[in-house]
Amino acid sequence: MSEKPVLYIGEKNVSSWSMRAWVALTWKGVPFEERTILLMQDKTRTERRKVSPTGKLPVLHHGGLVIPDSLAIIEYLDEAFPPPSYPALWPADRALRARARWLAASMHSGFMQIREGMSFNLCFLPRVPEATPDALAEAQEVLGLWEAALSRPDRRGGPYLCGAFCAADVMFSTMAARLHAFNVPTSDYPKAKEYLAAVLAAPPVAAWMDEAKK
C-alpha cells in the first residue's frame, strides 16, 4: 500500500491521545502527513466529525481505511508496516507481547484520577499547579506497576517496560510527561525513575514534547 498515511491530531500541548499515535508512527519511521484540528476551537466537534467516526482524535486515514483510537492505530501500524522492514511496536516473544498488551491496555482504560488531577495541558504551564491528593496516590500505583515490570528477570534488551521500546512505552509516554511535570516523588521506585527519564528521552517522545513546549 503506497499511499502515505494521514494522521489527524489535536494541539501538541493539549491532546495526549494524539501524542501516542504520533509517537508510534514516528518510531516506526513511516512517512506520514500530519494534519492538526485545533481542539480549543472545535468545541462542538464539527471539524473532527468530518474526519473521525467517533468525533475524537487521533484518527488515521490510510488506503481508504479510517482508524480512530490510539491503541487501534498502534495495532494497525504493526500489521500494515511489519518488521523487519519497520521497527516492531509489539515484542516478538509471546509472553512479552502479552505483557506489553495488558500494560498498554491498563493505560488506555485506567488512571482516571491522574487524567483529571494532572491534566496533560497543565504540564506546559510556566508554573504547574499542585496535583490532587487522589492523583498523587494513583501516581504511586503507576510507579509500582512500572517497578514490577522493570524488575522481571525476562525483561532484557533495553531500558523500557519489556526491554526494547514498544507499544506499552508509547501508551505510557504521556504518563511519564505528567509525572515529570508535576514532580511526583520517585525515590521509592529507582527502576521506575530511570524508566521515566528513558521514555522522555526516546527520540519521538522528545520531539513531540519539544513541539508542545513551543
PDB file of C-alpha atoms in Angstrom:
ATOM      1  CA  MET A   1       0.000   0.000   0.000  1.00  0.00           C
ATOM      2  CA  SER A   2       1.885   3.019  -1.294  1.00  0.00           C
ATOM      3  CA  GLU A   3      -0.469   5.765  -0.138  1.00  0.00           C
ATOM      4  CA  LYS A   4       1.020   7.936   2.598  1.00  0.00           C
ATOM      5  CA  PRO A   5      -0.924   7.744   5.885  1.00  0.00           C
ATOM      6  CA  VAL A   6      -2.613  10.915   7.111  1.00  0.00           C
ATOM      7  CA  LEU A   7      -2.766  11.415  10.868  1.00  0.00           C
ATOM      8  CA  TYR A   8      -5.217  13.938  12.272  1.00  0.00           C
ATOM      9  CA  ILE A   9      -4.166  15.211  15.696  1.00  0.00           C
ATOM     10  CA  GLY A  10      -5.028  17.902  18.212  1.00  0.00           C
ATOM     11  CA  GLU A  11      -2.700  20.551  19.574  1.00  0.00           C
ATOM     12  CA  LYS A  12       0.534  19.029  20.816  1.00  0.00           C
ATOM     13  CA  ASN A  13       0.219  20.709  24.222  1.00  0.00           C
ATOM     14  CA  VAL A  14      -3.382  19.527  24.652  1.00  0.00           C
ATOM     15  CA  SER A  15      -4.047  16.146  23.041  1.00  0.00           C
ATOM     16  CA  SER A  16      -2.288  13.376  24.931  1.00  0.00           C
ATOM     17  CA  TRP A  17      -4.115  10.731  22.885  1.00  0.00           C
ATOM     18  CA  SER A  18      -2.798  12.267  19.667  1.00  0.00           C
ATOM     19  CA  MET A  19       0.707  12.087  21.082  1.00  0.00           C
ATOM     20  CA  ARG A  20       0.552   8.309  21.302  1.00  0.00           C
ATOM     21  CA  ALA A  21      -0.398   7.773  17.663  1.00  0.00           C
ATOM     22  CA  TRP A  22       2.182  10.339  16.512  1.00  0.00           C
ATOM     23  CA  VAL A  23       4.939   8.742  18.597  1.00  0.00           C
ATOM     24  CA  ALA A  24       4.070   5.287  17.227  1.00  0.00           C
ATOM     25  CA  LEU A  25       4.192   6.451  13.601  1.00  0.00           C
ATOM     26  CA  THR A  26       7.406   8.371  14.176  1.00  0.00           C
ATOM     27  CA  TRP A  27       9.050   5.429  15.946  1.00  0.00           C
ATOM     28  CA  LYS A  28       8.073   3.196  13.042  1.00  0.00           C
ATOM     29  CA  GLY A  29       9.764   5.569  10.621  1.00  0.00           C
ATOM     30  CA  VAL A  30       6.668   5.610   8.416  1.00  0.00           C
ATOM     31  CA  PRO A  31       6.400   8.775   6.287  1.00  0.00           C
ATOM     32  CA  PHE A  32       3.043  10.387   7.038  1.00  0.00           C
ATOM     33  CA  GLU A  33       1.146  13.613   6.646  1.00  0.00           C
ATOM     34  CA  GLU A  34       0.231  15.412   9.858  1.00  0.00           C
ATOM     35  CA  ARG A  35      -2.944  17.494   9.987  1.00  0.00           C
ATOM     36  CA  THR A  36      -3.978  19.411  13.089  1.00  0.00           C
ATOM     37  CA  ILE A  37      -7.509  20.223  14.163  1.00  0.00           C
ATOM     38  CA  LEU A  38      -7.498  22.796  16.951  1.00  0.00           C
ATOM     39  CA  LEU A  39      -9.493  21.249  19.769  1.00  0.00           C
ATOM     40  CA  MET A  40      -9.859  24.556  21.562  1.00  0.00           C
ATOM     41  CA  GLN A  41     -11.673  25.959  18.514  1.00  0.00           C
ATOM     42  CA  ASP A  42     -13.713  22.844  17.716  1.00  0.00           C
ATOM     43  CA  LYS A  43     -15.851  22.704  20.867  1.00  0.00           C
ATOM     44  CA  THR A  44     -18.794  21.121  19.016  1.00  0.00           C
ATOM     45  CA  ARG A  45     -16.546  18.558  17.295  1.00  0.00           C
ATOM     46  CA  THR A  46     -17.867  19.683  13.924  1.00  0.00           C
ATOM     47  CA  GLU A  47     -14.439  19.533  12.252  1.00  0.00           C
ATOM     48  CA  ARG A  48     -13.456  16.306  13.990  1.00  0.00           C
ATOM     49  CA  ARG A  49     -16.631  14.539  12.889  1.00  0.00           C
ATOM     50  CA  LYS A  50     -15.718  15.301   9.285  1.00  0.00           C
ATOM     51  CA  VAL A  51     -12.677  13.005   9.556  1.00  0.00           C
ATOM     52  CA  SER A  52     -13.394  10.711  12.528  1.00  0.00           C
ATOM     53  CA  PRO A  53     -16.394   8.413  13.058  1.00  0.00           C
ATOM     54  CA  THR A  54     -16.090   8.932  16.815  1.00  0.00           C
ATOM     55  CA  GLY A  55     -15.629  12.698  16.629  1.00  0.00           C
ATOM     56  CA  LYS A  56     -12.356  12.254  18.509  1.00  0.00           C
ATOM     57  CA  LEU A  57      -8.646  12.471  17.744  1.00  0.00           C
ATOM     58  CA  PRO A  58      -6.313  10.956  16.804  1.00  0.00           C
ATOM     59  CA  VAL A  59      -7.612   9.339  13.650  1.00  0.00           C
ATOM     60  CA  LEU A  60      -5.530   7.703  10.926  1.00  0.00           C
ATOM     61  CA  HIS A  61      -6.541   7.665   7.252  1.00  0.00           C
ATOM     62  CA  HIS A  62      -4.706   5.155   5.074  1.00  0.00           C
ATOM     63  CA  GLY A  63      -5.589   3.360   1.871  1.00  0.00           C
ATOM     64  CA  GLY A  64      -9.292   4.058   2.222  1.00  0.00           C
ATOM     65  CA  LEU A  65      -9.339   2.987   5.883  1.00  0.00           C
ATOM     66  CA  VAL A  66     -10.259   5.320   8.728  1.00  0.00           C
ATOM     67  CA  ILE A  67      -8.927   4.246  12.112  1.00  0.00           C
ATOM     68  CA  PRO A  68      -9.770   6.223  15.243  1.00  0.00           C
ATOM     69  CA  ASP A  69      -8.331   5.445  18.700  1.00  0.00           C
ATOM     70  CA  SER A  70      -4.637   5.417  19.526  1.00  0.00           C
ATOM     71  CA  LEU A  71      -4.408   1.749  20.501  1.00  0.00           C
ATOM     72  CA  ALA A  72      -6.224   0.614  17.356  1.00  0.00           C
ATOM     73  CA  ILE A  73      -3.823   2.764  15.326  1.00  0.00           C
ATOM     74  CA  ILE A  74      -0.851   1.090  17.012  1.00  0.00           C
ATOM     75  CA  GLU A  75      -2.237  -2.378  16.207  1.00  0.00           C
ATOM     76  CA  TYR A  76      -2.864  -1.377  12.600  1.00  0.00           C
ATOM     77  CA  LEU A  77       0.599   0.102  12.125  1.00  0.00           C
ATOM     78  CA  ASP A  78       2.321  -3.120  13.151  1.00  0.00           C
ATOM     79  CA  GLU A  79       0.235  -5.020  10.590  1.00  0.00           C
ATOM     80  CA  ALA A  80       0.478  -2.509   7.743  1.00  0.00           C
ATOM     81  CA  PHE A  81       4.190  -1.784   8.305  1.00  0.00           C
ATOM     82  CA  PRO A  82       5.518  -5.021   9.804  1.00  0.00           C
ATOM     83  CA  PRO A  83       9.024  -5.902  10.959  1.00  0.00           C
ATOM     84  CA  PRO A  84      11.720  -6.407   9.863  1.00  0.00           C
ATOM     85  CA  SER A  85      11.137  -3.645   7.310  1.00  0.00           C
ATOM     86  CA  TYR A  86       9.951  -1.395  10.126  1.00  0.00           C
ATOM     87  CA  PRO A  87      10.632  -1.446  13.878  1.00  0.00           C
ATOM     88  CA  ALA A  88       8.163  -3.582  15.809  1.00  0.00           C
ATOM     89  CA  LEU A  89       5.684  -1.990  18.187  1.00  0.00           C
ATOM     90  CA  TRP A  90       4.945  -5.304  19.918  1.00  0.00           C
ATOM     91  CA  PRO A  91       7.604  -7.722  21.245  1.00  0.00           C
ATOM     92  CA  ALA A  92       8.260 -10.830  19.176  1.00  0.00           C
ATOM     93  CA  ASP A  93       8.216 -13.079  22.255  1.00  0.00           C
ATOM     94  CA  ARG A  94       4.674 -14.228  23.021  1.00  0.00           C
ATOM     95  CA  ALA A  95       4.915 -13.778  26.793  1.00  0.00           C
ATOM     96  CA  LEU A  96       6.454 -10.319  26.482  1.00  0.00           C
ATOM     97  CA  ARG A  97       3.885  -9.393  23.853  1.00  0.00           C
ATOM     98  CA  ALA A  98       1.039 -10.407  26.164  1.00  0.00           C
ATOM     99  CA  ARG A  99       2.560  -8.337  28.968  1.00  0.00           C
ATOM    100  CA  ALA A 100       3.030  -5.340  26.688  1.00  0.00           C
ATOM    101  CA  ARG A 101      -0.599  -5.598  25.606  1.00  0.00           C
ATOM    102  CA  TRP A 102      -2.044  -5.618  29.103  1.00  0.00           C
ATOM    103  CA  LEU A 103       0.267  -2.812  30.173  1.00  0.00           C
ATOM    104  CA  ALA A 104      -0.854  -0.757  27.173  1.00  0.00           C
ATOM    105  CA  ALA A 105      -4.497  -1.561  27.919  1.00  0.00           C
ATOM    106  CA  SER A 106      -4.103  -0.536  31.559  1.00  0.00           C
ATOM    107  CA  MET A 107      -3.027   2.929  30.427  1.00  0.00           C
ATOM    108  CA  HIS A 108      -5.676   3.059  27.726  1.00  0.00           C
ATOM    109  CA  SER A 109      -8.581   2.497  30.105  1.00  0.00           C
ATOM    110  CA  GLY A 110      -7.332   3.460  33.562  1.00  0.00           C
ATOM    111  CA  PHE A 111      -5.802   6.056  35.870  1.00  0.00           C
ATOM    112  CA  MET A 112      -8.700   8.492  35.738  1.00  0.00           C
ATOM    113  CA  GLN A 113      -7.559  10.370  38.848  1.00  0.00           C
ATOM    114  CA  ILE A 114      -4.296  11.264  37.132  1.00  0.00           C
ATOM    115  CA  ARG A 115      -6.080  12.305  33.942  1.00  0.00           C
ATOM    116  CA  GLU A 116      -8.268  14.656  35.962  1.00  0.00           C
ATOM    117  CA  GLY A 117      -5.781  15.820  38.592  1.00  0.00           C
ATOM    118  CA  MET A 118      -2.720  16.082  36.345  1.00  0.00           C
ATOM    119  CA  SER A 119      -4.253  17.231  33.088  1.00  0.00           C
ATOM    120  CA  PHE A 120      -1.844  16.987  30.154  1.00  0.00           C
ATOM    121  CA  ASN A 121      -2.274  20.594  29.052  1.00  0.00           C
ATOM    122  CA  LEU A 122      -1.207  21.785  32.515  1.00  0.00           C
ATOM    123  CA  CYS A 123       2.224  20.183  32.018  1.00  0.00           C
ATOM    124  CA  PHE A 124       3.277  23.084  29.795  1.00  0.00           C
ATOM    125  CA  LEU A 125       2.360  25.985  32.051  1.00  0.00           C
ATOM    126  CA  PRO A 126       5.201  28.130  33.455  1.00  0.00           C
ATOM    127  CA  ARG A 127       4.036  27.086  36.912  1.00  0.00           C
ATOM    128  CA  VAL A 128       2.328  23.727  37.176  1.00  0.00           C
ATOM    129  CA  PRO A 129      -0.456  23.666  39.800  1.00  0.00           C
ATOM    130  CA  GLU A 130      -0.421  21.178  42.644  1.00  0.00           C
ATOM    131  CA  ALA A 131      -1.756  17.759  41.761  1.00  0.00           C
ATOM    132  CA  THR A 132      -4.781  16.499  43.647  1.00  0.00           C
ATOM    133  CA  PRO A 133      -4.169  14.014  46.510  1.00  0.00           C
ATOM    134  CA  ASP A 134      -6.070  11.313  44.606  1.00  0.00           C
ATOM    135  CA  ALA A 135      -3.907  11.857  41.529  1.00  0.00           C
ATOM    136  CA  LEU A 136      -0.720  11.653  43.594  1.00  0.00           C
ATOM    137  CA  ALA A 137      -1.915   8.433  45.217  1.00  0.00           C
ATOM    138  CA  GLU A 138      -2.690   6.931  41.833  1.00  0.00           C
ATOM    139  CA  ALA A 139       0.725   8.043  40.560  1.00  0.00           C
ATOM    140  CA  GLN A 140       2.287   5.821  43.206  1.00  0.00           C
ATOM    141  CA  GLU A 141       0.299   2.915  41.773  1.00  0.00           C
ATOM    142  CA  VAL A 142       1.705   3.667  38.330  1.00  0.00           C
ATOM    143  CA  LEU A 143       5.255   3.811  39.650  1.00  0.00           C
ATOM    144  CA  GLY A 144       4.720   0.499  41.432  1.00  0.00           C
ATOM    145  CA  LEU A 145       3.393  -1.050  38.222  1.00  0.00           C
ATOM    146  CA  TRP A 146       6.445   0.167  36.332  1.00  0.00           C
ATOM    147  CA  GLU A 147       8.825  -1.012  39.061  1.00  0.00           C
ATOM    148  CA  ALA A 148       7.355  -4.512  38.990  1.00  0.00           C
ATOM    149  CA  ALA A 149       7.539  -4.752  35.197  1.00  0.00           C
ATOM    150  CA  LEU A 150      11.103  -3.453  35.155  1.00  0.00           C
ATOM    151  CA  SER A 151      12.177  -5.943  37.833  1.00  0.00           C
ATOM    152  CA  ARG A 152      11.131  -9.060  35.925  1.00  0.00           C
ATOM    153  CA  PRO A 153      14.081 -11.343  35.011  1.00  0.00           C
ATOM    154  CA  ASP A 154      12.860 -11.955  31.443  1.00  0.00           C
ATOM    155  CA  ARG A 155      12.989  -8.244  30.565  1.00  0.00           C
ATOM    156  CA  ARG A 156      16.162  -7.572  28.592  1.00  0.00           C
ATOM    157  CA  GLY A 157      17.475  -5.608  25.641  1.00  0.00           C
ATOM    158  CA  GLY A 158      16.792  -2.051  26.750  1.00  0.00           C
ATOM    159  CA  PRO A 159      15.591   0.305  29.499  1.00  0.00           C
ATOM    160  CA  TYR A 160      11.873   0.034  28.726  1.00  0.00           C
ATOM    161  CA  LEU A 161       8.982  -1.929  30.212  1.00  0.00           C
ATOM    162  CA  CYS A 162       9.574  -5.017  28.076  1.00  0.00           C
ATOM    163  CA  GLY A 163      13.219  -4.308  27.252  1.00  0.00           C
ATOM    164  CA  ALA A 164      13.074  -2.704  23.817  1.00  0.00           C
ATOM    165  CA  PHE A 165      10.828   0.293  23.156  1.00  0.00           C
ATOM    166  CA  CYS A 166       7.318  -0.953  22.349  1.00  0.00           C
ATOM    167  CA  ALA A 167       3.637  -0.026  22.314  1.00  0.00           C
ATOM    168  CA  ALA A 168       3.408  -0.154  26.109  1.00  0.00           C
ATOM    169  CA  ASP A 169       6.001   2.626  26.308  1.00  0.00           C
ATOM    170  CA  VAL A 170       4.157   4.592  23.618  1.00  0.00           C
ATOM    171  CA  MET A 171       0.983   4.419  25.692  1.00  0.00           C
ATOM    172  CA  PHE A 172       2.765   5.421  28.912  1.00  0.00           C
ATOM    173  CA  SER A 173       4.724   8.274  27.313  1.00  0.00           C
ATOM    174  CA  THR A 174       2.066  10.811  28.251  1.00  0.00           C
ATOM    175  CA  MET A 175       2.020   9.444  31.790  1.00  0.00           C
ATOM    176  CA  ALA A 176       5.773   9.992  32.011  1.00  0.00           C
ATOM    177  CA  ALA A 177       5.244  13.586  30.873  1.00  0.00           C
ATOM    178  CA  ARG A 178       2.662  14.119  33.607  1.00  0.00           C
ATOM    179  CA  LEU A 179       4.680  12.575  36.426  1.00  0.00           C
ATOM    180  CA  HIS A 180       7.735  14.593  35.421  1.00  0.00           C
ATOM    181  CA  ALA A 181       5.892  17.906  35.081  1.00  0.00           C
ATOM    182  CA  PHE A 182       4.096  17.502  38.403  1.00  0.00           C
ATOM    183  CA  ASN A 183       7.307  16.455  40.210  1.00  0.00           C
ATOM    184  CA  VAL A 184       5.858  13.204  41.530  1.00  0.00           C
ATOM    185  CA  PRO A 185       8.287  11.657  44.069  1.00  0.00           C
ATOM    186  CA  THR A 186      10.086   8.627  42.627  1.00  0.00           C
ATOM    187  CA  SER A 187      12.681   7.895  45.328  1.00  0.00           C
ATOM    188  CA  ASP A 188      10.921   4.670  46.399  1.00  0.00           C
ATOM    189  CA  TYR A 189      10.960   3.364  42.825  1.00  0.00           C
ATOM    190  CA  PRO A 190      14.534   3.540  41.478  1.00  0.00           C
ATOM    191  CA  LYS A 191      13.889   1.492  38.338  1.00  0.00           C
ATOM    192  CA  ALA A 192      10.736   3.452  37.550  1.00  0.00           C
ATOM    193  CA  LYS A 193      12.663   6.701  37.994  1.00  0.00           C
ATOM    194  CA  GLU A 194      15.215   5.595  35.401  1.00  0.00           C
ATOM    195  CA  TYR A 195      12.445   4.383  33.116  1.00  0.00           C
ATOM    196  CA  LEU A 196      10.629   7.714  33.279  1.00  0.00           C
ATOM    197  CA  ALA A 197      13.781   9.501  32.138  1.00  0.00           C
ATOM    198  CA  ALA A 198      14.380   6.925  29.379  1.00  0.00           C
ATOM    199  CA  VAL A 199      10.869   7.325  27.960  1.00  0.00           C
ATOM    200  CA  LEU A 200      11.094  11.117  27.902  1.00  0.00           C
ATOM    201  CA  ALA A 201      14.484  10.843  26.155  1.00  0.00           C
ATOM    202  CA  ALA A 202      13.190   8.476  23.442  1.00  0.00           C
ATOM    203  CA  PRO A 203      13.556  10.467  20.188  1.00  0.00           C
ATOM    204  CA  PRO A 204       9.884  10.543  19.105  1.00  0.00           C
ATOM    205  CA  VAL A 205       8.694  11.384  22.626  1.00  0.00           C
ATOM    206  CA  ALA A 206      11.282  14.143  22.997  1.00  0.00           C
ATOM    207  CA  ALA A 207      10.358  15.536  19.566  1.00  0.00           C
ATOM    208  CA  TRP A 208       6.657  15.780  20.461  1.00  0.00           C
ATOM    209  CA  MET A 209       7.409  17.363  23.839  1.00  0.00           C
ATOM    210  CA  ASP A 210       9.709  19.944  22.256  1.00  0.00           C
ATOM    211  CA  GLU A 211       6.945  20.983  19.865  1.00  0.00           C
ATOM    212  CA  ALA A 212       4.377  21.036  22.653  1.00  0.00           C
ATOM    213  CA  LYS A 213       6.543  23.324  24.754  1.00  0.00           C
ATOM    214  CA  LYS A 214       6.724  25.812  21.893  1.00  0.00           C
TER     215      LYS A 214
END
